[in-house]
Coordinates of C-alpha atoms and ligand atoms in Angstrom, one line a residue:
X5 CA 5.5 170.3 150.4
X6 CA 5.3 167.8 147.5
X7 CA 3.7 163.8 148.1
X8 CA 6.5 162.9 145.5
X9 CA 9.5 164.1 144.4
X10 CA 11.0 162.0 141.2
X11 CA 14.7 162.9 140.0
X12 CA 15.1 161.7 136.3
X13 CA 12.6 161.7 133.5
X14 CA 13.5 158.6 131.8
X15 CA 10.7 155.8 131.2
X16 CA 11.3 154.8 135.3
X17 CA 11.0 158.1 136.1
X18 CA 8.1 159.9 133.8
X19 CA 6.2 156.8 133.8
X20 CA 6.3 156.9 138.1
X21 CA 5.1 160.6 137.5
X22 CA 2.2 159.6 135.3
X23 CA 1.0 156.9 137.4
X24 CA 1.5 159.4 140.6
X25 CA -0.3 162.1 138.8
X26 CA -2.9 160.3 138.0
X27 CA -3.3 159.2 141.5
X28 CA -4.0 162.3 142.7
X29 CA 0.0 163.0 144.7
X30 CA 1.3 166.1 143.9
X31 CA 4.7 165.8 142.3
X32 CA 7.7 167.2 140.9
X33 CA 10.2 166.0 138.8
X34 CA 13.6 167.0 138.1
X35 CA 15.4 166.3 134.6
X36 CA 18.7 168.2 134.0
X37 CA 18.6 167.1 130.2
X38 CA 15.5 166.2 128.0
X39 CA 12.6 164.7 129.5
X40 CA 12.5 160.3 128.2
X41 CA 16.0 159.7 129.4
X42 CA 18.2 157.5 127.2
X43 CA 15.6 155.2 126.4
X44 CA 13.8 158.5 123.9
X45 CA 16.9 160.7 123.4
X46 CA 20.0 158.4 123.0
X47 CA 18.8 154.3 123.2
X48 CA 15.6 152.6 122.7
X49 CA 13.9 155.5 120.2
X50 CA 16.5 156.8 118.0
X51 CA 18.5 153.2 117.5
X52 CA 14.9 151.8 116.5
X53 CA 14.0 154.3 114.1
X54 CA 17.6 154.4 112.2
X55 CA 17.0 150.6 112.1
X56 CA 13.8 150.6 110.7
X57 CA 15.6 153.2 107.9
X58 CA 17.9 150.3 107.4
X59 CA 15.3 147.5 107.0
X60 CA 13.2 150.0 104.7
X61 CA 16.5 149.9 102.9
X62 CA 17.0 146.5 102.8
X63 CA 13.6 145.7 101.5
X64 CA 14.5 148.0 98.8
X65 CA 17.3 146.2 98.0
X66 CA 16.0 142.7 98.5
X67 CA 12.9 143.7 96.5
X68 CA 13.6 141.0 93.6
X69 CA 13.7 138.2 96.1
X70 CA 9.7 139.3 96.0
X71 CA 9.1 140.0 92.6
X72 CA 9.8 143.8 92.9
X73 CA 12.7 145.5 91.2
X74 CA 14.0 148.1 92.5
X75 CA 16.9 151.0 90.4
X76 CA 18.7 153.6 92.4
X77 CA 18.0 152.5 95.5
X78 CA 20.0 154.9 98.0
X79 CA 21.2 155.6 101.1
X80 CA 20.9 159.4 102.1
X81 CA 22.5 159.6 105.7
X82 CA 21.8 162.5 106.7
X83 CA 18.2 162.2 106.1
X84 CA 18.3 159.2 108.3
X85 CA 19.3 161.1 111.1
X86 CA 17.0 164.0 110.6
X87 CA 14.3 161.6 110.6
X88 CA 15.9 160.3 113.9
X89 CA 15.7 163.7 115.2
X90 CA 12.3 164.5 114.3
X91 CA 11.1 161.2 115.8
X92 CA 12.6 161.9 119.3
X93 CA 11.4 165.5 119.4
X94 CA 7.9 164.3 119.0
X95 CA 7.8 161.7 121.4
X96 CA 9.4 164.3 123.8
X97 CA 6.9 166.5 123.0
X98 CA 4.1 164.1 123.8
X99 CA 5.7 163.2 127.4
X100 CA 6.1 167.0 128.1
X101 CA 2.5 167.1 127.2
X102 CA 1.7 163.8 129.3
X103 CA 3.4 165.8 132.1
X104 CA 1.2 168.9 131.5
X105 CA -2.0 166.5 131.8
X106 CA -1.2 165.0 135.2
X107 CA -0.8 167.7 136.8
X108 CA 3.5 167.4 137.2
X109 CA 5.8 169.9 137.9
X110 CA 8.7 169.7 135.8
X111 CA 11.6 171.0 137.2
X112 CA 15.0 171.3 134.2
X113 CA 17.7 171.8 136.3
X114 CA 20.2 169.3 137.9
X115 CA 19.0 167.9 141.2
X116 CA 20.7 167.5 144.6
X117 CA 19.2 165.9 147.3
X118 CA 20.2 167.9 150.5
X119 CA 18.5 166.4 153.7
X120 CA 15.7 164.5 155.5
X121 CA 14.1 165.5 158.7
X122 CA 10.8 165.2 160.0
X123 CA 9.6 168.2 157.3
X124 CA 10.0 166.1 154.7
X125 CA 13.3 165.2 151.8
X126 CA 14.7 168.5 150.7
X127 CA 16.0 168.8 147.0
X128 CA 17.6 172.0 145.8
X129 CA 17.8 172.0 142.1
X130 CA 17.9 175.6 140.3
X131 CA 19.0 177.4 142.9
X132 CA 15.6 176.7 144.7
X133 CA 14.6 174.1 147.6
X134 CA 11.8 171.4 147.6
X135 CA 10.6 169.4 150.2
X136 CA 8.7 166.2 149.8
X137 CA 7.2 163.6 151.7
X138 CA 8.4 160.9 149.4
X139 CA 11.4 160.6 147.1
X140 CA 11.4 158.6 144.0
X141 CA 15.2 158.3 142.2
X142 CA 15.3 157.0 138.8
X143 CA 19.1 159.1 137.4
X144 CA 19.4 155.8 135.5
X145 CA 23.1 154.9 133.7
X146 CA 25.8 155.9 131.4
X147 CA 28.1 154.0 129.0
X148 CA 30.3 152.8 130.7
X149 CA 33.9 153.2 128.8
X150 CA 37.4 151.3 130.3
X151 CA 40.6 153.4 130.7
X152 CA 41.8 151.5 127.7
X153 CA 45.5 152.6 127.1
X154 CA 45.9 155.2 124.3
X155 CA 41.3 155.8 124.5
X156 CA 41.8 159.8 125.2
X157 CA 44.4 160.3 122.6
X158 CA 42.1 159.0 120.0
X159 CA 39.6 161.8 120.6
X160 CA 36.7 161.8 118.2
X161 CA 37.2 158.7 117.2
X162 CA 35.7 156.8 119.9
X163 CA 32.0 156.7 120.1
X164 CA 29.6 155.8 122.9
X165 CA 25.9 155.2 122.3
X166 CA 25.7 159.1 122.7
X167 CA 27.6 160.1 119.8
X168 CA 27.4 157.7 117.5
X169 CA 23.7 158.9 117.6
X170 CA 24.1 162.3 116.1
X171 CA 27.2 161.1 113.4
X172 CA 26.6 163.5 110.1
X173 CA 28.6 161.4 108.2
X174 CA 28.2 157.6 108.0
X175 CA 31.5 155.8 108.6
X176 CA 33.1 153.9 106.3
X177 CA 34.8 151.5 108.9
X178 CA 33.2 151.2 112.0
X179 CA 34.8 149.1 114.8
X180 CA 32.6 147.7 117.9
X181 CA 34.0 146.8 120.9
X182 CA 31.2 144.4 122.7
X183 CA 29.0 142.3 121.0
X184 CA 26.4 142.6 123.3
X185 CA 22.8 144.5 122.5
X186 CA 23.8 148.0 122.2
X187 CA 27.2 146.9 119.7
X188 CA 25.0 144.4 117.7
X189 CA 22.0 147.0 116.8
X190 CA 24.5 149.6 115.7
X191 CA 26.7 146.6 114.3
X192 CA 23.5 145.9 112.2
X193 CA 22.2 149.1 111.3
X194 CA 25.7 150.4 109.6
X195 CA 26.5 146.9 108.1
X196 CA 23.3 147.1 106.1
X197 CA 24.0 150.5 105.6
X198 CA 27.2 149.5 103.7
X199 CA 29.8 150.2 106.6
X200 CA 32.3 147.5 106.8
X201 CA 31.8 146.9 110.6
X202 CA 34.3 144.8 113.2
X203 CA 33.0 143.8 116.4
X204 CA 35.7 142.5 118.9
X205 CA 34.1 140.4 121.8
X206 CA 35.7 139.1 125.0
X207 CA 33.5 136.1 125.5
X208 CA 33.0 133.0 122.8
X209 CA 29.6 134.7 121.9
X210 CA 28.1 137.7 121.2
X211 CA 24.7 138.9 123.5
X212 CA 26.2 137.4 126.4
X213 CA 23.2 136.2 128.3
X214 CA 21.0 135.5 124.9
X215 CA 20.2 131.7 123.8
X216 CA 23.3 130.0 122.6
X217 CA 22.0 128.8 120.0
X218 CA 19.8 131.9 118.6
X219 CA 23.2 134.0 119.3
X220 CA 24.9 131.7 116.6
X221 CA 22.3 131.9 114.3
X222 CA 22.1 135.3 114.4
X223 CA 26.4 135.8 114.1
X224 CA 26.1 133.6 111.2
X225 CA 23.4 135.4 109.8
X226 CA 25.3 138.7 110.0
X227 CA 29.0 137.0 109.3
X228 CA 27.0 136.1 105.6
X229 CA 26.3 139.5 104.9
X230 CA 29.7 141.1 105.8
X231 CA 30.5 141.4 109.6
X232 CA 33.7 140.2 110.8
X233 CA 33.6 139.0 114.5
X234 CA 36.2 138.6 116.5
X235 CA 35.5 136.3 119.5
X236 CA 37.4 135.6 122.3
X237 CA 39.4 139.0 121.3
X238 CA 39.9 141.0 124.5
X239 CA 40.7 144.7 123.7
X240 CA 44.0 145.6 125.3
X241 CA 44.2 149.5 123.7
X242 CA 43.9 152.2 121.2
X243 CA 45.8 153.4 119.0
X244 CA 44.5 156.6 117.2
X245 CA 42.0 154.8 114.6
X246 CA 43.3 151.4 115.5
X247 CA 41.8 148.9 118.2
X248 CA 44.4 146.3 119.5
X249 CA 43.3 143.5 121.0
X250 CA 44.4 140.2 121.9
X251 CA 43.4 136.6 120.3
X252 CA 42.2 133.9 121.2
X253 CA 46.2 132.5 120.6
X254 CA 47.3 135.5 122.6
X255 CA 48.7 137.1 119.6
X256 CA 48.5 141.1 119.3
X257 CA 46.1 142.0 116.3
X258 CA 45.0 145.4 115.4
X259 CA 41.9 146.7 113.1
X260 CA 40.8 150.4 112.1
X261 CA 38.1 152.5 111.8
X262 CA 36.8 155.8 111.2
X263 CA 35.0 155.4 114.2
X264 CA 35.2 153.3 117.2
X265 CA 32.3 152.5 119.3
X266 CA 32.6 151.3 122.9
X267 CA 29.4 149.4 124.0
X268 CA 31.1 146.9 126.9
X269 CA 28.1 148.0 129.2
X270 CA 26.5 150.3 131.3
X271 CA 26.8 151.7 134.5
X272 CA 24.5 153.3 137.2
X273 CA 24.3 156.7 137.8
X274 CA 25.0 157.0 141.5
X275 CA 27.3 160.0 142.3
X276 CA 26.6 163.5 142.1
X277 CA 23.7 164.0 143.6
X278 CA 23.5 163.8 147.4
X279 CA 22.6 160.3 147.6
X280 CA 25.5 160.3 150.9
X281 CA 23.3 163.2 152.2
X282 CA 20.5 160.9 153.3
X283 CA 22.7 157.7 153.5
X284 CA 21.0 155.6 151.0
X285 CA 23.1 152.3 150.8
X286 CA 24.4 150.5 147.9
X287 CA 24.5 147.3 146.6
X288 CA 27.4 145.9 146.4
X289 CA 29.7 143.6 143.8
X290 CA 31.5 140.6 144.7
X291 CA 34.7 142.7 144.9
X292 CA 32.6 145.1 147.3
X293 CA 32.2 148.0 144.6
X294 CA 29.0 149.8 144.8
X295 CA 27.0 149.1 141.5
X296 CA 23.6 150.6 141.9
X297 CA 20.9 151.5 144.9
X298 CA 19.7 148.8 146.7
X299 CA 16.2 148.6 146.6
X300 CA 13.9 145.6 147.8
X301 CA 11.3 144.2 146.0
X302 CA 8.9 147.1 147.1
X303 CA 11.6 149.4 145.5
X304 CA 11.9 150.7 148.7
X305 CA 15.6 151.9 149.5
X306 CA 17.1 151.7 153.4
X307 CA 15.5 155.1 154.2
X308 CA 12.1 155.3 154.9
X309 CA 10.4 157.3 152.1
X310 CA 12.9 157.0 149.6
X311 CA 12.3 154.7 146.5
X312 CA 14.7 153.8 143.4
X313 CA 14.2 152.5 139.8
X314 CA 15.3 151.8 136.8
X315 CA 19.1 151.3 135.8
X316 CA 20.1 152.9 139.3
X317 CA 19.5 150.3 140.6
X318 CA 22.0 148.7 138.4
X319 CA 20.8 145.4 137.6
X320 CA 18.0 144.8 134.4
X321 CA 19.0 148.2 132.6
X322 CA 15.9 147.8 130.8
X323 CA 13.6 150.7 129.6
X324 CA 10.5 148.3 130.4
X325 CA 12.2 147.4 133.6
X326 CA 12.6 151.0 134.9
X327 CA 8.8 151.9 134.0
X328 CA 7.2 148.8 135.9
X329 CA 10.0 149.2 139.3
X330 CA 8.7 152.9 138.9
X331 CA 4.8 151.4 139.0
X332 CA 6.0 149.2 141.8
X333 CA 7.3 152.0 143.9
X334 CA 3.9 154.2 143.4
X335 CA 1.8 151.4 144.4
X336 CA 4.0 150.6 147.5
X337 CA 3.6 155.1 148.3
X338 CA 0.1 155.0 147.9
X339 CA -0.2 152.0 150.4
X340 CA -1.3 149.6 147.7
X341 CA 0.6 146.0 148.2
X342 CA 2.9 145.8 144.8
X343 CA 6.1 143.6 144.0
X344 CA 8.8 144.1 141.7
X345 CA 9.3 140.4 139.8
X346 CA 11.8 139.8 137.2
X347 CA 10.9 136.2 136.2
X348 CA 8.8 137.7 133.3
X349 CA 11.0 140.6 131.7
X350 CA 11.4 140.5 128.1
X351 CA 14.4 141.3 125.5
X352 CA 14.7 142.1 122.2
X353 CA 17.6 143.0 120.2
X354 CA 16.1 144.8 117.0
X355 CA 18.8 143.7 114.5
X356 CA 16.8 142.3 111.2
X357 CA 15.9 139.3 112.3
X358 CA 15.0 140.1 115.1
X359 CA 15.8 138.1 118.5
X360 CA 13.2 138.1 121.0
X361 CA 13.5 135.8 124.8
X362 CA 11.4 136.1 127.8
X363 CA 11.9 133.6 131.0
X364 CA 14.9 131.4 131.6
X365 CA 17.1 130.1 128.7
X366 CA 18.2 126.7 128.2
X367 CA 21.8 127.2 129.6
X368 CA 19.9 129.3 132.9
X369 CA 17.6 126.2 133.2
X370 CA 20.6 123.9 133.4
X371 CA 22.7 125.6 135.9
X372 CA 19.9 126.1 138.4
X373 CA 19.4 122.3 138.3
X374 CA 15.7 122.9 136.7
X375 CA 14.1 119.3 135.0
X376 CA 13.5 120.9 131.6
X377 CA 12.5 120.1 128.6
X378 CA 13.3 122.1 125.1
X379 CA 10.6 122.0 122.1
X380 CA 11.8 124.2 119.4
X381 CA 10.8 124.9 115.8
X382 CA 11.9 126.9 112.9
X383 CA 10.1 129.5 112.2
X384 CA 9.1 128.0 108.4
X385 CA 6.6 126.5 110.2
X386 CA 4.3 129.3 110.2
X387 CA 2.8 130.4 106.6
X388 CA 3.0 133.6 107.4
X389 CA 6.5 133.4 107.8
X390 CA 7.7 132.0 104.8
X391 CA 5.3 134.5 103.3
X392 CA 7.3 137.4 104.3
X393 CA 10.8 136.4 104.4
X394 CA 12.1 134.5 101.4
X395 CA 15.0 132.6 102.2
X396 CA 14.7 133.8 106.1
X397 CA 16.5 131.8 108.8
X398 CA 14.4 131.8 111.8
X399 CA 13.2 129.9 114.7
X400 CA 10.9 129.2 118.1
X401 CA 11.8 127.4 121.2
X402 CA 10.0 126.9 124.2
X403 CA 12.0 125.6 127.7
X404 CA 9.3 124.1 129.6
X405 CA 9.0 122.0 132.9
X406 CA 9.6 118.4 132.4
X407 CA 6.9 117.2 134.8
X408 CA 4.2 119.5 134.6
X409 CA 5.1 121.3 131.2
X410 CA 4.8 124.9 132.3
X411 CA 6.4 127.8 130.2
X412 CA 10.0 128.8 132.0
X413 CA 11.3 130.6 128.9
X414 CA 10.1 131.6 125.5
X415 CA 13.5 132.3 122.9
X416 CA 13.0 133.0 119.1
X417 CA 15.3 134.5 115.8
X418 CA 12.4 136.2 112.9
X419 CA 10.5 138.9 112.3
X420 CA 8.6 139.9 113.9
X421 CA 9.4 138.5 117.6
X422 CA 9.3 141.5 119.3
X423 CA 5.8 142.0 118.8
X424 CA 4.9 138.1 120.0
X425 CA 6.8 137.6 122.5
X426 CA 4.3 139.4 124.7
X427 CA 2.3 136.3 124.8
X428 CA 4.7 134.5 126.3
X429 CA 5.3 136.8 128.7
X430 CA 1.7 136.6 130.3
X431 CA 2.5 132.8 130.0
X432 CA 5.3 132.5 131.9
X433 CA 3.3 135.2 134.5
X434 CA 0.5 133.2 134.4
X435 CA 2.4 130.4 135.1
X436 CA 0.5 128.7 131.8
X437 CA 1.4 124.9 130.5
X438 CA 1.9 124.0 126.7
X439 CA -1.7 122.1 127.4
X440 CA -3.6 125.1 128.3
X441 CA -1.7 127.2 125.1
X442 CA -2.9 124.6 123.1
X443 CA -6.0 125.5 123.7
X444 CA -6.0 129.3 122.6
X445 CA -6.8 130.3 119.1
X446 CA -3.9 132.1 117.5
X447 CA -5.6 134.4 114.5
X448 CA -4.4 133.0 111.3
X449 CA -2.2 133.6 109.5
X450 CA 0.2 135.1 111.4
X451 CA 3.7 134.0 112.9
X452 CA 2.2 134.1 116.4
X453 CA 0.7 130.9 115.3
X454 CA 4.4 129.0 115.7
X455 CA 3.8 129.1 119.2
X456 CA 0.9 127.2 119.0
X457 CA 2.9 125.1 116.8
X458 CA 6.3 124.5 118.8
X459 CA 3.3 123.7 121.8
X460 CA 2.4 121.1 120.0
X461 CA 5.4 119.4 119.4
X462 CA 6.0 118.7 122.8
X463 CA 5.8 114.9 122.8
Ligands
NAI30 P1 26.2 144.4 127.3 O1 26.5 144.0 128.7 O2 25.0 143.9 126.6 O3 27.4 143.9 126.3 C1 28.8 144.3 126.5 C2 29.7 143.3 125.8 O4 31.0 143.8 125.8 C3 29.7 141.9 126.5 O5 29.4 140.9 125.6 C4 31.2 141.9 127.0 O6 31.7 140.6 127.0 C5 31.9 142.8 126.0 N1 33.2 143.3 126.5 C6 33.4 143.9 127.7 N2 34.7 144.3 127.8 C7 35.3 144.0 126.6 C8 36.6 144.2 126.1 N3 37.6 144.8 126.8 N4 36.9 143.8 124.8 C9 35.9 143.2 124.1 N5 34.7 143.0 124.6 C10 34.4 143.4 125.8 O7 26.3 146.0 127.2 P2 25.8 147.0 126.1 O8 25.6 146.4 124.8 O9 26.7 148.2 126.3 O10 24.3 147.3 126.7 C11 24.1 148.0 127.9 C12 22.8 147.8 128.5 O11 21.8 148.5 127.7 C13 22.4 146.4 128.6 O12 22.0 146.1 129.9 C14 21.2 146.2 127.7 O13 20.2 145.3 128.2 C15 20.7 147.6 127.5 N6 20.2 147.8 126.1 C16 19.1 147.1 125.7 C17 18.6 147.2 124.4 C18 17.4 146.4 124.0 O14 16.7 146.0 124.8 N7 17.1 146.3 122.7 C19 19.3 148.0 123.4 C20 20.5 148.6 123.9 C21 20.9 148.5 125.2

């Protein structure tokens, strides 16, 4: 008899395990595939390490903006990917060992939850049967791809996050449908890359929920160095090499690729494994269609002992998400009070600039009826900045209570966001006002510092 049993070794899963471990419970956890999940083996890892083989590109390329000349500079695609593959295996390797430390049983085999009786949650995965006081279920999501009319005819030409990943050949054409995080990073790594790239977007914008106006910026940023965008364009089918979609006029247009790469969202891994055993209920849609496990803010499911993070649960389908729900849910076994919040979670989209929010955006702080005001910034404003990216388009905003000027939501478009953002992060936690940032030294000279700066331009 396990404390905890954990199915999925993504970051909700393996992190749960490392924080149980280390807790003393004795645990097992069941991955049918590699150990990190999507986030290491087919999202977070592999797309930020192929970007960072097209910004290293780009430099080399943009080099004379800088006073650096560079001949010859060259693209070797495969290499890319090998590089790519080594930098996953590694990581894997260090959660396998991370496992090895803390005392987890790693189970590689395909799950099934079977029962629950007063012995305990019984699992049968590898032709074997576990029993465990405590069941933690983090089988996070999969790309989720429409029946669009025509999509299995096309065969290899249709690409999911998945795939696209392990392409020996870079494509010449590329066509995205969905402009949201996942299409825009891939949009951006083959654009630089040289691919002429497409995206077709339902909505007026692309990355939906993003800051209207750092979502423009960024579209305009990419439109200037090649992209085509198609907004309002709702895809109605496919045809071989050939997405059809509709415009904005209604009228039927039609645009090719070598590859086509579906990113219109994700969807939670629910089915399969014996949730209806145990009769763990689901949340459900407007249209009353289950979308994920519904959890409460202890993570706790309807059935006593059972816990769920991460995309299963179908909202936040965030790698940083799944790892603090899977905290939440440790705490909550181990009898330690711990609540899930979600007023606090960051995102990035690692396209080059980078886009980096945390908190509620302007548009949010509007529709909830919040008195808010906006101090924004561009990003020139820090030294540091302008000493790093010539010609570079960039910019901070701040959306802060009108009354008592507390942080609600941090937005900015620059390089290197994703790395400050942080700050505001334990701002908005620490439910901190402009005032009291004011008074924190930011080291110098960094872009961190155009916080400080958009804080004081609060009038
Ligand atoms: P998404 O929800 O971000 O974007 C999907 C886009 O597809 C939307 O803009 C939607 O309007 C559009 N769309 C839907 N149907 C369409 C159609 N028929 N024709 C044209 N456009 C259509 O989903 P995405 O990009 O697949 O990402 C999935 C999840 O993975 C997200 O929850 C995201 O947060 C997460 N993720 C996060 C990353 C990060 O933090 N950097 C990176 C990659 C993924």
């Amino acid at each position: 008899m396990y404390d905890l049993a954990i199915i999925g070794g993504g970051p909700g899963g393996y992190v749960a395990a490392e924080r149980a471990g280390a807790a003393g419970l004795s645990t097992v956890l069941f991955e049918r595939r590699e150990l990190g999940g999507v986030c290491l083996n087919e999202g977070c890892i592999p797309t930020k390490t192929l970007l960072y083989s097209a910004k290293v590109y780009n430099y080399a390329v943009t080099g004379d903006h800088y006073g650096v000349s560079t001949t010859g500079a060259a693209v070797n695609y495969p290499q890319i990917v090998d590089r790519k593959e080594k930098v996953v295996k590694k990581l894997v390797g260090g959660i396998k060992a991370a496992m090895k430390g803390y005392k987890v049983e790693v189970v590689k085999a395909e799950a099934t939850i079977k029962s629950r009786g007063a012995e305990g949650i019984t699992i049968e995965a590898d032709g074997k049967e576990f029993t465990a006081k405590n069941l933690l279920i983090c089988t996070g999501s999969e790309a989720a791809v429409p029946p669009f009319p025509g999509l299995k005819e096309a065969g290899d030409a249709i690409v999911t996050n998945r795939e696209i990943l392990s392409l020996r050949e870079q494509p010449k054409e590329l066509v995205v449908i969905g402009g949201g995080v996942i299409g825009m990073e891939f949009a951006a790594f083959y654009s630089t890359l040289g691919t002429k790239v497409t995206v077709v977007e339902m909505l007026p914008k692309i990355l939906g929920p993003l800051d209207n106006e750092i979502s423009t910026m960024l579209q305009g940023i990419y439109a200037k160095r090649g992209i085509n965008f198609c907004l309002n364009c709702k895809v109605t089918g496919i045809e071989g090499n050939t997405v059809v979609y509709e415009d904005p006029e209604g009228k039927v247009c039609r645009v090719s690729g070598d590859k086509i790469l579906v990113s219109v969202g994700r969807r939670a891994n629910i089915k399969g494994f014996g949730l209806e055993n145990i009769g763990v209920e689901m949340a459900l849609n407007p249209a009353g269609r289950p979308y994920g496990i519904k959890v409460d803010e202890h993570m706790r499911t309807n059935i006593p002992g059972v816990y769920a993070a991460g995309d299963v649960t179908g909202f936040s389908m965030l790698a940083h998400t799944a790892s603090r729900e899977g905290e939440v849910a440790i705490n909550n076994i181990l009898g330690k009070k711990d609540v899930m919040r979600y007023n606090a979670i960051p995102g990035v989209v690692y396209t080059n600039p980078e886009v980096a929010g945390v908190g509620l955006t302007e548009e949010e702080a509007k529709k909830k009826g919040i008195d808010y005001k906006v101090i924004k910034l561009p990003m020139a404003y820090s030294g540091r900045f302008v000493a790093e990216n010539e010609g570079g388009e960039g910019i901070c905003k701040l959306i802060v209570g009108a009354k008592y000027h507390e942080v609600l939501g941090a937005h900015m478009l620059g390089n290197p966001c994703s790395e400050i953002i942080q700050s505001m992060c334990i701002a908005i936690e620490q439910e901190m006002t402009v005032e009291q940032i004011k008074e924190v030294v930011f080291p110098h000279p960094t872009v961190s510092e155009i916080i400080k700066e958009t804080a004081f331009s609060l009038k």
